[in-house]
Amino acid sequence: MEEKKFDINSLIGFVLLGAIMIWWMYTNQPTPEELAAEKAKTEQVQEETPTSTTTKSIDSDSIITQVTDSLSFEKAKGELGVFAYSASLPSATNNETILENDLIKLVISNKGGQIKEALIKKYVTHDSLPLYIVKDNNTSFNINFGTSDNRSLNTKDLFFEPSVTKNGDNKVLSMKLKVAEDKFLEYRYELKPDEYMIDFIIRSQGLSSAINSSQQLVLDWDLKAFKNEKSIRYENQQTEMYYEKEDEKIDYLSVGKEDDAEESDVNWVAFKQHFFSSILITDDAFEKATLTSKSLVENEDIDTTFTKQFHLKAPIALESGEINHKMNWYIGPNDYQILKKYDRNIKEVVNLGWGIFGFINRYIFIPVFNFLQGFIGNYGLIIILLTIVVRIIMSPLVYKSYLSSAKMKVLRPEMEEINKRLPGKENAMKRQQETMAVQSKAGVSPLSGCIPALLQMPVFFALFRFFPSNIDLRQKGFLWAEDLSAYDSVFKLPFKIPMYGDHISLFPILASVAIFFYMRMSQSQQMNMQPQQEGMPDMQKMMKMMMYLSPVMMLIFFNMYASSLSLYYFVSNLLTVGIMLVIKNYIIDEDKIHAKIQENKLKPKKESKFRQKLNDAMKQAQEQQAKQQKKK
């Protein structure tokens, strides 16, 4: 019984002890004010307690993180030297700053101080997505430099401190890579309202003792160009690197697989895509620039993100140990009207053709197109009206050519009589001489039919450049064509035909049919001209071959080209056929032409000096041929 009593007493004692402890804890718990004070004290202790972060070694792939304690700061100093200061600032994070206006939005990263995103606001891709020139690390802008303590650093690995201000209506972003509060390397971006052009300055302050002036500072700019248009093959053909040298000579790298060049005194470099460009313009020419362009499209079915990779490498000069390099950066559309506003010749990135072809486009077709664009909203109708204007202007040349053919047709019987009277190779020279004499006496020149055709060629090639380069046609539809700057597709093939593609475009088919009938009419007219001479090439066979070959070539090659170009050639050839029919049936009178030729024959004809020299040369050749035959 005694043992049982002890257990009960022990239990009672433990219960009483627990109750006392609970009562004591309850009566001695802190007030809310004491709890708040204790929390503040704890947070202060935590802030003062050092925490350590690791830093990777400095190389092209390194990631520098913010250092917040003396140990990690010393480690960063061992790798970065005085530039470790930049890693100790609050800006040593992957934060971003947005700089934008109504046309363009730039996202600039603290890391590297470089543009991380560039969005062109008023344009979209062919599949209606936002159009980025820069995004997802497709670009790198870096300066490699040596330090006074023999380190080699890259700005793309280091952190810049951002500061946004305003200069009037302009937005200014200063990105500073600091070694002290008043010593830094600065990237300064200034964006104006309603401008694609960005003022960009690279300068330094107080870094003469930190930078090794004996080691060259090298700017590296790299960009992978995004696919933005419907056909990556066609876009890739229009994507190339342009640059201007000190003498204002424009040059470019090949649009093929890969090309590079080393140039001196380069004023600007353009990473030009089909309709958009990123152009770096410098006030002080790059003394030496290494340029590289590489196609990234090996297989059109697989390589669907990028077209080409561009790279610029150029040294940056120091002045008294400091950097002061003023530049501009154009990131925007290849719009000739916009680009020509800038007095830096960057409008040349719009490929309007060289020489006379570019002249015709700049001073004739662009003004006429802009005039029509001012009051007509349908771009297909603008192309048709432009074609009509061109055909009306060129119609006198068509008339001259057709008139020459009609004259030669009238003289054909006389030509055939000469061929019958002087057969064989031994009479070839005399036959040619008499033929030319008859033509001269009648006032007819066989070249008069070729010259009008040759005069039309510059217009043909000028328009071949004008339509594919015109950004105003981009994503503008007409009839079944959704985009006049790209191919029109009326049927998708279940397979791909080499050189042709995997679709059927209707405008090239119509253009091919029109050019077939045009060439057929031209051939029938040429066949009635001069008869085939012995020993001379059979022009009729050659023309017949071209009559079938030209439409096939147009059908194949234009299947991937801009539908605006095929629309122009269709309407142009259709109009030319119509003009030729009008001239043949209502303007040209062969009886009057015959009477005029007979009248010309009766008139004394003074030969030109060129004709006299030609006749003399032919007589000498004929005499020499006769002497050789006698010797035989």
XYZ file of C-alpha atoms in Angstrom:
632
model
C 0.000 0.000 0.000
C 2.886 2.323 0.760
C 4.268 1.971 -2.865
C 0.891 2.829 -4.365
C 0.554 5.886 -2.117
C 4.015 7.088 -3.287
C 3.014 6.864 -6.940
C -0.106 8.946 -6.383
C 1.803 11.588 -4.461
C 4.424 11.760 -7.196
C 1.746 12.230 -9.826
C 0.122 14.979 -7.803
C 3.495 16.682 -7.382
C 4.245 16.658 -11.119
C 0.813 18.112 -11.900
C 1.271 20.894 -9.375
C 4.773 21.649 -10.689
C 3.479 21.855 -14.262
C 0.648 24.142 -13.259
C 3.078 26.447 -11.472
C 5.361 26.594 -14.517
C 2.453 27.398 -16.858
C 1.252 30.136 -14.488
C 4.773 31.597 -14.307
C 5.203 31.609 -18.119
C 1.793 33.210 -18.578
C 2.422 35.970 -16.072
C 5.917 36.691 -17.451
C 5.198 36.689 -21.249
C 6.397 39.866 -23.087
C 4.013 42.637 -24.021
C 3.357 43.416 -27.794
C 5.695 46.415 -27.530
C 8.474 44.181 -26.168
C 7.907 41.640 -28.979
C 8.188 44.401 -31.653
C 11.410 45.680 -30.093
C 12.890 42.194 -29.997
C 11.966 41.578 -33.674
C 13.656 44.787 -34.740
C 16.750 43.831 -32.762
C 16.849 40.382 -34.404
C 16.535 41.864 -37.945
C 19.348 44.296 -37.184
C 21.585 41.463 -36.053
C 20.770 39.501 -39.218
C 21.694 42.478 -41.429
C 25.010 42.849 -39.625
C 25.805 39.155 -39.892
C 28.024 38.627 -42.983
C 26.960 36.172 -45.692
C 29.320 34.912 -48.368
C 28.683 34.429 -52.137
C 31.000 32.729 -54.557
C 32.481 34.218 -57.709
C 33.544 32.249 -60.748
C 36.828 32.808 -62.485
C 36.845 35.452 -65.206
C 36.413 34.007 -68.679
C 33.966 34.417 -71.539
C 31.361 32.240 -69.809
C 31.730 33.546 -66.271
C 28.870 34.936 -64.193
C 29.844 37.601 -61.697
C 27.541 37.861 -58.684
C 27.179 40.651 -56.173
C 29.701 40.505 -53.327
C 28.503 41.633 -49.914
C 31.246 40.653 -47.460
C 34.930 41.317 -47.105
C 35.955 37.749 -47.909
C 34.116 37.526 -51.228
C 35.177 41.093 -52.059
C 38.834 40.148 -51.622
C 38.267 37.122 -53.831
C 36.650 39.329 -56.497
C 39.598 41.736 -56.249
C 41.891 38.848 -56.989
C 40.012 38.252 -60.235
C 38.836 41.733 -61.234
C 41.321 44.050 -59.571
C 39.897 47.536 -59.131
C 36.824 46.537 -61.161
C 35.709 44.375 -58.216
C 34.138 47.576 -56.928
C 31.402 47.186 -59.577
C 30.482 43.767 -58.153
C 30.010 45.231 -54.674
C 27.273 47.668 -55.741
C 23.520 46.982 -55.503
C 23.386 47.123 -59.317
C 25.437 43.896 -59.562
C 22.342 41.909 -60.523
C 20.688 40.879 -63.772
C 18.212 43.742 -63.523
C 17.091 45.632 -66.628
C 16.178 49.170 -67.633
C 13.583 49.997 -70.306
C 14.139 52.846 -72.747
C 11.334 53.410 -75.257
C 9.365 55.772 -77.450
C 6.409 55.245 -79.798
C 8.544 53.391 -82.352
C 11.009 51.236 -80.459
C 11.444 49.592 -77.074
C 14.918 48.816 -75.729
C 15.668 46.657 -72.712
C 19.209 47.236 -71.426
C 20.744 44.811 -68.940
C 22.941 45.778 -65.995
C 25.191 42.896 -66.959
C 27.350 44.150 -69.788
C 25.365 47.391 -70.059
C 24.169 46.102 -73.408
C 20.857 45.935 -75.253
C 19.116 42.715 -74.297
C 15.892 43.322 -76.234
C 15.012 45.602 -79.153
C 11.355 45.596 -80.195
C 10.140 47.387 -83.341
C 6.671 48.433 -82.231
C 4.849 49.222 -85.477
C 5.777 46.010 -87.266
C 5.111 42.325 -86.708
C 6.549 39.118 -88.130
C 4.914 37.280 -91.021
C 2.918 35.241 -88.489
C 1.776 38.357 -86.558
C 4.180 38.014 -83.621
C 6.041 40.982 -82.060
C 9.064 41.833 -84.184
C 12.339 41.745 -82.254
C 15.742 42.622 -83.656
C 17.330 41.603 -80.351
C 15.971 38.991 -77.963
C 16.918 35.774 -76.147
C 20.663 36.451 -76.224
C 20.902 36.566 -80.029
C 23.403 39.428 -79.706
C 26.515 40.369 -77.773
C 28.148 43.789 -77.457
C 31.472 43.646 -75.662
C 34.700 45.551 -75.129
C 37.764 43.532 -74.260
C 40.436 45.524 -72.438
C 43.566 45.046 -70.407
C 44.044 46.432 -66.918
C 47.126 48.042 -65.407
C 47.629 44.936 -63.234
C 47.784 42.682 -66.344
C 44.252 41.310 -66.380
C 42.099 40.860 -69.476
C 38.449 41.698 -68.851
C 35.258 41.753 -70.903
C 32.513 44.287 -70.300
C 29.856 41.678 -71.109
C 30.843 39.827 -67.886
C 30.732 42.898 -65.628
C 27.902 44.880 -64.054
C 27.001 48.451 -64.927
C 25.049 50.830 -62.725
C 22.014 52.374 -64.507
C 20.813 55.951 -64.173
C 17.857 57.374 -66.140
C 17.551 61.115 -66.811
C 16.030 63.398 -69.454
C 17.625 65.796 -71.913
C 14.689 67.943 -72.952
C 12.234 65.467 -74.511
C 14.987 62.886 -74.966
C 15.337 59.938 -72.605
C 18.886 59.266 -71.442
C 20.220 56.070 -69.873
C 23.697 56.100 -68.391
C 25.240 52.681 -67.697
C 28.438 52.976 -65.631
C 30.998 50.283 -64.935
C 32.606 51.730 -61.811
C 35.983 51.276 -60.130
C 35.092 54.089 -57.714
C 32.213 56.484 -57.337
C 33.856 59.025 -59.673
C 35.825 56.616 -61.883
C 33.979 54.557 -64.483
C 33.448 53.312 -68.022
C 30.112 54.612 -69.339
C 27.694 53.540 -72.059
C 25.335 56.442 -72.680
C 22.105 55.823 -74.616
C 19.940 58.790 -75.677
C 16.583 58.118 -77.352
C 14.620 60.874 -79.079
C 10.818 60.862 -79.517
C 9.640 59.280 -82.776
C 13.158 58.232 -83.799
C 14.748 54.868 -84.524
C 18.198 56.444 -84.219
C 19.858 56.227 -80.802
C 22.755 58.429 -79.730
C 25.362 56.103 -78.221
C 28.561 57.187 -76.487
C 31.314 55.067 -74.953
C 33.473 57.105 -72.620
C 35.547 56.744 -69.507
C 36.440 58.970 -66.573
C 39.454 58.514 -64.326
C 40.418 55.121 -65.794
C 43.806 56.112 -67.222
C 45.529 54.435 -64.287
C 43.253 51.376 -64.357
C 43.364 50.556 -68.095
C 46.512 49.277 -69.751
C 47.009 51.740 -72.608
C 49.616 49.521 -74.251
C 46.989 46.787 -74.783
C 44.431 47.390 -77.516
C 40.783 47.831 -76.572
C 38.673 45.712 -78.912
C 34.966 46.133 -79.616
C 33.141 42.902 -80.464
C 29.593 43.088 -81.798
C 27.778 39.909 -82.759
C 24.201 39.344 -83.945
C 22.149 36.407 -85.161
C 19.442 37.755 -87.471
C 15.954 36.426 -86.761
C 13.690 35.092 -89.501
C 10.860 37.622 -89.816
C 9.460 36.973 -93.293
C 7.460 34.228 -94.964
C 10.253 32.513 -96.920
C 13.525 32.018 -95.039
C 15.341 31.280 -98.312
C 14.202 34.512 -99.953
C 14.825 36.518 -96.780
C 18.305 35.032 -96.461
C 19.084 36.152 -100.020
C 18.229 39.726 -98.985
C 20.120 39.585 -95.649
C 23.712 40.824 -95.804
C 26.316 42.991 -94.107
C 26.837 46.489 -95.521
C 29.532 48.963 -94.516
C 30.876 52.341 -95.565
C 34.542 53.186 -95.785
C 36.143 56.576 -95.191
C 35.856 57.554 -98.864
C 32.063 56.988 -98.633
C 32.371 53.872 -100.728
C 29.635 51.376 -99.878
C 30.574 47.717 -99.834
C 29.017 44.508 -98.581
C 29.813 40.892 -97.843
C 28.552 38.070 -100.005
C 25.058 36.725 -99.348
C 26.399 33.186 -99.754
C 27.376 30.694 -97.070
C 30.230 32.642 -95.480
C 32.301 35.727 -96.217
C 34.689 37.974 -94.326
C 36.792 41.056 -94.901
C 39.348 43.263 -93.196
C 38.834 46.944 -93.920
C 40.374 50.189 -92.742
C 38.650 53.493 -91.955
C 35.103 52.148 -91.644
C 32.398 54.745 -90.934
C 29.476 52.429 -90.227
C 28.524 48.781 -90.249
C 24.993 47.527 -90.960
C 23.705 44.124 -89.971
C 21.034 44.302 -92.651
C 18.094 41.925 -92.734
C 15.552 41.977 -95.566
C 13.400 44.786 -94.176
C 15.131 45.728 -90.890
C 18.638 46.692 -89.862
C 20.855 47.319 -86.890
C 23.440 49.915 -87.954
C 26.370 51.067 -85.799
C 27.613 54.475 -86.940
C 30.799 56.038 -85.587
C 31.924 59.670 -85.673
C 35.566 58.593 -85.651
C 36.073 55.868 -88.222
C 37.214 52.450 -87.060
C 40.859 52.386 -88.124
C 40.592 48.668 -88.730
C 37.535 46.434 -88.806
C 37.205 42.687 -89.190
C 33.819 41.787 -90.673
C 32.231 38.340 -90.877
C 28.945 37.060 -92.270
C 27.826 33.438 -92.051
C 24.622 31.832 -93.283
C 22.806 29.807 -90.622
C 20.360 28.215 -93.062
C 21.656 24.799 -94.056
C 18.248 23.135 -94.237
C 15.143 25.295 -94.713
C 12.955 22.736 -92.939
C 15.143 22.643 -89.813
C 16.902 26.032 -89.630
C 13.836 28.206 -89.151
C 14.913 30.684 -86.436
C 17.938 32.573 -87.787
C 19.107 33.592 -91.249
C 22.676 34.849 -90.786
C 25.236 35.545 -88.089
C 27.113 38.851 -88.321
C 30.243 39.857 -86.450
C 32.194 43.102 -86.189
C 35.576 43.324 -84.460
C 37.266 46.714 -84.259
C 39.826 48.404 -81.979
C 38.877 51.500 -79.989
C 41.478 54.222 -79.618
C 42.418 55.816 -76.279
C 42.957 59.530 -75.826
C 45.305 60.322 -72.923
C 44.434 56.951 -71.445
C 40.673 57.563 -71.642
C 37.877 56.459 -73.998
C 35.678 58.981 -75.787
C 33.915 57.399 -78.745
C 30.739 58.998 -80.097
C 28.453 56.774 -82.119
C 24.865 56.313 -83.225
C 22.809 53.175 -83.369
C 19.981 52.782 -85.875
C 17.630 49.912 -85.040
C 14.624 49.995 -87.318
C 13.073 49.413 -90.756
C 14.903 49.633 -94.085
C 12.622 52.450 -95.183
C 14.356 54.616 -97.797
C 12.336 57.704 -96.817
C 13.402 57.349 -93.161
C 17.034 56.457 -93.800
C 17.700 59.283 -96.238
C 16.894 61.825 -93.483
C 20.181 60.955 -91.794
C 23.261 62.549 -93.278
C 25.364 59.403 -93.003
C 24.602 57.624 -96.279
C 22.900 54.710 -94.498
C 20.063 54.812 -97.050
C 22.372 52.711 -99.221
C 21.438 49.602 -97.230
C 18.204 49.637 -99.273
C 19.360 47.782 -102.370
C 17.945 49.821 -105.248
C 20.618 48.662 -107.683
C 23.877 50.212 -108.828
C 24.544 52.913 -111.392
C 21.693 53.819 -113.695
C 19.362 51.256 -112.078
C 19.628 52.951 -108.688
C 19.274 56.366 -110.346
C 16.005 55.338 -112.029
C 14.633 53.969 -108.759
C 15.613 56.995 -106.633
C 14.508 59.735 -108.977
C 11.649 58.160 -110.936
C 10.014 55.126 -109.383
C 10.185 56.117 -105.701
C 8.678 59.607 -106.322
C 5.964 58.184 -108.617
C 5.189 55.390 -106.139
C 4.999 57.854 -103.221
C 2.732 60.139 -105.261
C 0.321 57.300 -106.026
C 0.550 56.108 -102.421
C -0.642 59.523 -101.281
C -4.189 58.991 -102.540
C -4.525 55.234 -103.226
C -4.629 52.796 -100.324
C -4.597 49.562 -102.332
C -0.982 48.679 -103.126
C -1.932 46.219 -105.851
C -3.677 49.045 -107.701
C -0.630 51.260 -107.138
C 1.581 48.632 -108.816
C -0.856 48.364 -111.756
C -1.001 52.162 -112.175
C 2.786 52.399 -111.898
C 3.068 49.724 -114.593
C 0.677 51.631 -116.849
C 2.720 54.826 -116.379
C 5.940 52.957 -117.232
C 4.388 51.320 -120.316
C 3.014 54.655 -121.585
C 6.438 56.264 -121.169
C 8.130 53.323 -122.897
C 5.537 53.008 -125.698
C 7.506 55.268 -128.132
C 10.384 52.800 -127.871
C 7.999 49.911 -128.554
C 6.700 51.843 -131.584
C 10.246 52.508 -132.864
C 11.121 48.830 -132.504
C 7.951 47.713 -134.246
C 8.393 50.305 -137.005
C 11.929 49.054 -137.625
C 10.609 45.491 -137.858
C 7.958 46.614 -140.368
C 10.579 48.332 -142.525
C 12.769 45.253 -142.499
C 9.738 43.189 -143.473
C 9.172 45.406 -146.514
C 12.825 44.967 -147.546
C 12.764 41.222 -147.052
C 12.123 40.345 -150.753
C 15.194 42.346 -151.806
C 17.277 40.616 -149.120
C 16.148 37.208 -150.350
C 17.038 38.170 -153.926
C 20.582 39.104 -152.827
C 20.946 35.767 -150.995
C 19.882 33.858 -154.131
C 22.183 35.874 -156.407
C 25.209 35.542 -154.136
C 25.101 32.075 -152.580
C 27.922 30.251 -150.779
C 30.520 31.166 -148.190
C 32.839 32.689 -150.794
C 30.266 35.440 -151.404
C 29.491 36.067 -147.741
C 31.391 39.356 -147.609
C 29.902 40.724 -150.845
C 26.428 39.538 -149.805
C 26.729 41.392 -146.509
C 28.036 44.491 -148.281
C 25.116 44.629 -150.727
C 22.620 43.983 -147.940
C 23.975 46.918 -145.971
C 23.916 49.083 -149.102
C 20.222 48.336 -149.704
C 19.396 49.074 -146.050
C 21.373 52.302 -146.101
C 19.759 53.510 -149.334
C 16.293 52.741 -147.988
C 17.066 54.557 -144.736
C 16.715 51.430 -142.629
C 19.088 50.234 -139.901
C 18.866 46.748 -138.386
C 20.123 48.248 -135.119
C 17.082 50.525 -134.909
C 15.061 47.511 -133.752
C 17.598 46.498 -131.092
C 18.302 49.899 -129.548
C 14.729 50.493 -128.238
C 14.802 47.027 -126.646
C 18.178 47.791 -125.035
C 16.891 51.121 -123.715
C 14.102 49.258 -121.893
C 16.545 46.947 -120.062
C 17.557 49.489 -117.361
C 13.894 49.909 -116.446
C 13.472 46.132 -116.282
C 16.430 45.682 -113.904
C 15.573 48.784 -111.846
C 12.115 47.424 -111.057
C 13.659 44.025 -110.321
C 15.334 45.783 -107.355
C 12.586 48.261 -106.517
C 9.724 45.946 -105.589
C 11.606 43.462 -103.338
C 13.246 46.366 -101.441
C 10.075 48.388 -100.881
C 9.007 47.951 -97.248
C 5.696 49.723 -97.988
C 4.572 46.529 -99.757
C 5.359 44.369 -96.730
C 2.245 42.551 -95.467
C 0.010 44.468 -97.899
C -2.423 42.154 -99.693
C -3.957 42.162 -103.167
C -6.481 39.654 -104.524
C -5.246 36.220 -103.372
C -1.779 37.482 -102.383
C -1.647 38.080 -98.628
C 1.747 39.830 -98.736
C 3.027 41.614 -101.843
C 6.585 41.476 -100.482
C 6.448 37.651 -100.332
C 5.315 34.873 -102.647
C 1.606 34.252 -103.204
C 0.531 30.666 -102.626
C -2.671 29.224 -104.077
C -1.822 25.580 -103.496
C 0.450 23.794 -101.016
C 2.284 20.815 -102.494
C 2.726 17.648 -100.404
C 6.379 17.567 -101.502
C 9.182 20.001 -102.370
C 10.458 20.498 -105.914
C 14.137 21.557 -106.135
C 14.509 25.271 -107.039
C 10.703 25.609 -107.201
C 9.509 25.013 -103.643
C 6.576 23.311 -101.977
C 3.801 25.600 -103.205
C 2.288 27.001 -106.398
C 2.224 30.773 -106.879
C -0.335 32.106 -109.328
C 1.176 35.480 -110.246
C 4.355 33.885 -111.695
C 2.150 31.576 -113.782
C 0.212 34.560 -115.171
C 3.462 36.444 -115.802
C 4.905 33.405 -117.631
C 1.838 33.135 -119.886
C 2.002 36.859 -120.654
C 5.706 36.791 -121.510
C 5.142 33.741 -123.747
C 2.603 35.598 -125.896
C 4.769 38.726 -125.921
C 7.801 36.769 -127.143
C 5.686 34.884 -129.667
C 4.503 38.158 -131.202
C 8.050 39.506 -131.174
C 9.353 36.350 -132.846
C 6.723 36.406 -135.583
C 7.663 40.004 -136.296
C 11.396 39.192 -136.346
C 10.833 36.247 -138.709
C 9.423 38.660 -141.279
C 12.483 40.847 -141.106
C 15.836 39.835 -142.542
C 16.102 36.344 -144.102
C 18.581 33.865 -142.727
C 22.003 34.333 -144.306
C 24.326 31.459 -145.027
C 27.063 31.025 -142.433
C 25.289 33.234 -139.881
C 23.672 31.965 -136.646
C 20.073 30.911 -137.027
C 18.404 33.693 -135.039
C 14.963 32.245 -135.582
C 15.894 29.021 -133.794
C 17.502 30.977 -130.958
C 14.428 33.170 -130.555
C 12.153 30.154 -130.622
C 14.217 28.560 -127.886
C 14.031 31.753 -125.815
C 10.267 31.922 -126.389
C 9.862 28.669 -124.451
C 12.807 29.000 -122.056
C 12.020 32.483 -120.669
C 8.513 31.630 -119.375
C 9.818 28.429 -117.770
C 12.641 30.326 -116.046
C 10.179 32.939 -114.763
C 7.818 30.214 -113.559
C 10.594 28.480 -111.574
C 12.618 31.339 -110.146
C 9.762 33.744 -109.424
C 7.793 31.151 -107.482
C 9.696 32.212 -104.318
C 10.030 35.920 -105.193
C 7.882 38.841 -104.124
C 4.419 38.593 -105.677
C 4.573 42.354 -106.409
C 7.351 41.695 -108.926
C 5.386 38.930 -110.666
C 2.292 41.157 -110.691
C 4.290 43.913 -112.390
C 5.708 41.610 -115.075
C 2.274 40.110 -115.730
C 0.603 43.501 -116.206
C 3.618 44.914 -118.079
C 3.786 42.103 -120.642
C 0.004 42.133 -121.014
C 0.078 45.871 -121.755
C 3.006 45.459 -124.151
C 1.090 42.818 -126.117
C -1.893 45.188 -126.269
C 0.288 48.115 -127.405
C 1.911 45.947 -130.096
C -1.520 44.879 -131.406
C -2.670 48.513 -131.546
C 0.525 49.569 -133.357
C 0.255 46.672 -135.815
C -3.442 47.050 -136.641
C -4.064 50.775 -136.291
C -0.785 52.692 -136.542
C 1.635 50.881 -138.849
C 0.711 50.999 -142.552
C 3.049 48.757 -144.555
C 2.032 50.325 -147.892
C 3.032 53.769 -146.648
C 6.270 52.356 -145.292
C 7.023 50.724 -148.670
C 6.310 53.991 -150.482
C 8.558 55.870 -148.071
C 11.387 53.397 -148.596
C 11.100 53.723 -152.385
C 11.190 57.495 -151.981
C 14.304 57.239 -149.827
C 16.015 55.136 -152.474
C 15.656 57.962 -155.014
C 17.223 60.510 -152.676
C 20.994 60.938 -152.673
C 22.253 59.335 -149.488
C 25.335 60.680 -147.797
C 27.029 57.950 -145.894
C 28.319 58.567 -142.399
C 32.041 58.311 -141.633
C 31.385 55.119 -139.685
C 29.519 53.605 -142.657
C 32.315 54.663 -145.027
C 34.985 53.087 -142.862
C 32.896 49.943 -142.525
C 32.404 49.721 -146.295
C 36.110 50.317 -146.918
C 37.008 47.587 -144.463
C 34.590 45.175 -146.099
C 35.986 46.011 -149.592
C 39.535 45.359 -148.402
C 38.435 42.100 -146.834
C 36.652 41.137 -150.054
C 39.733 41.933 -152.188
C 41.936 39.945 -149.825
C 39.524 37.008 -150.027
C 39.585 37.191 -153.857
C 43.415 37.151 -153.937
C 43.512 34.098 -151.680
C 41.058 32.272 -153.931
C 43.214 33.065 -157.037
C 46.300 31.660 -155.307
C 44.414 28.457 -154.579
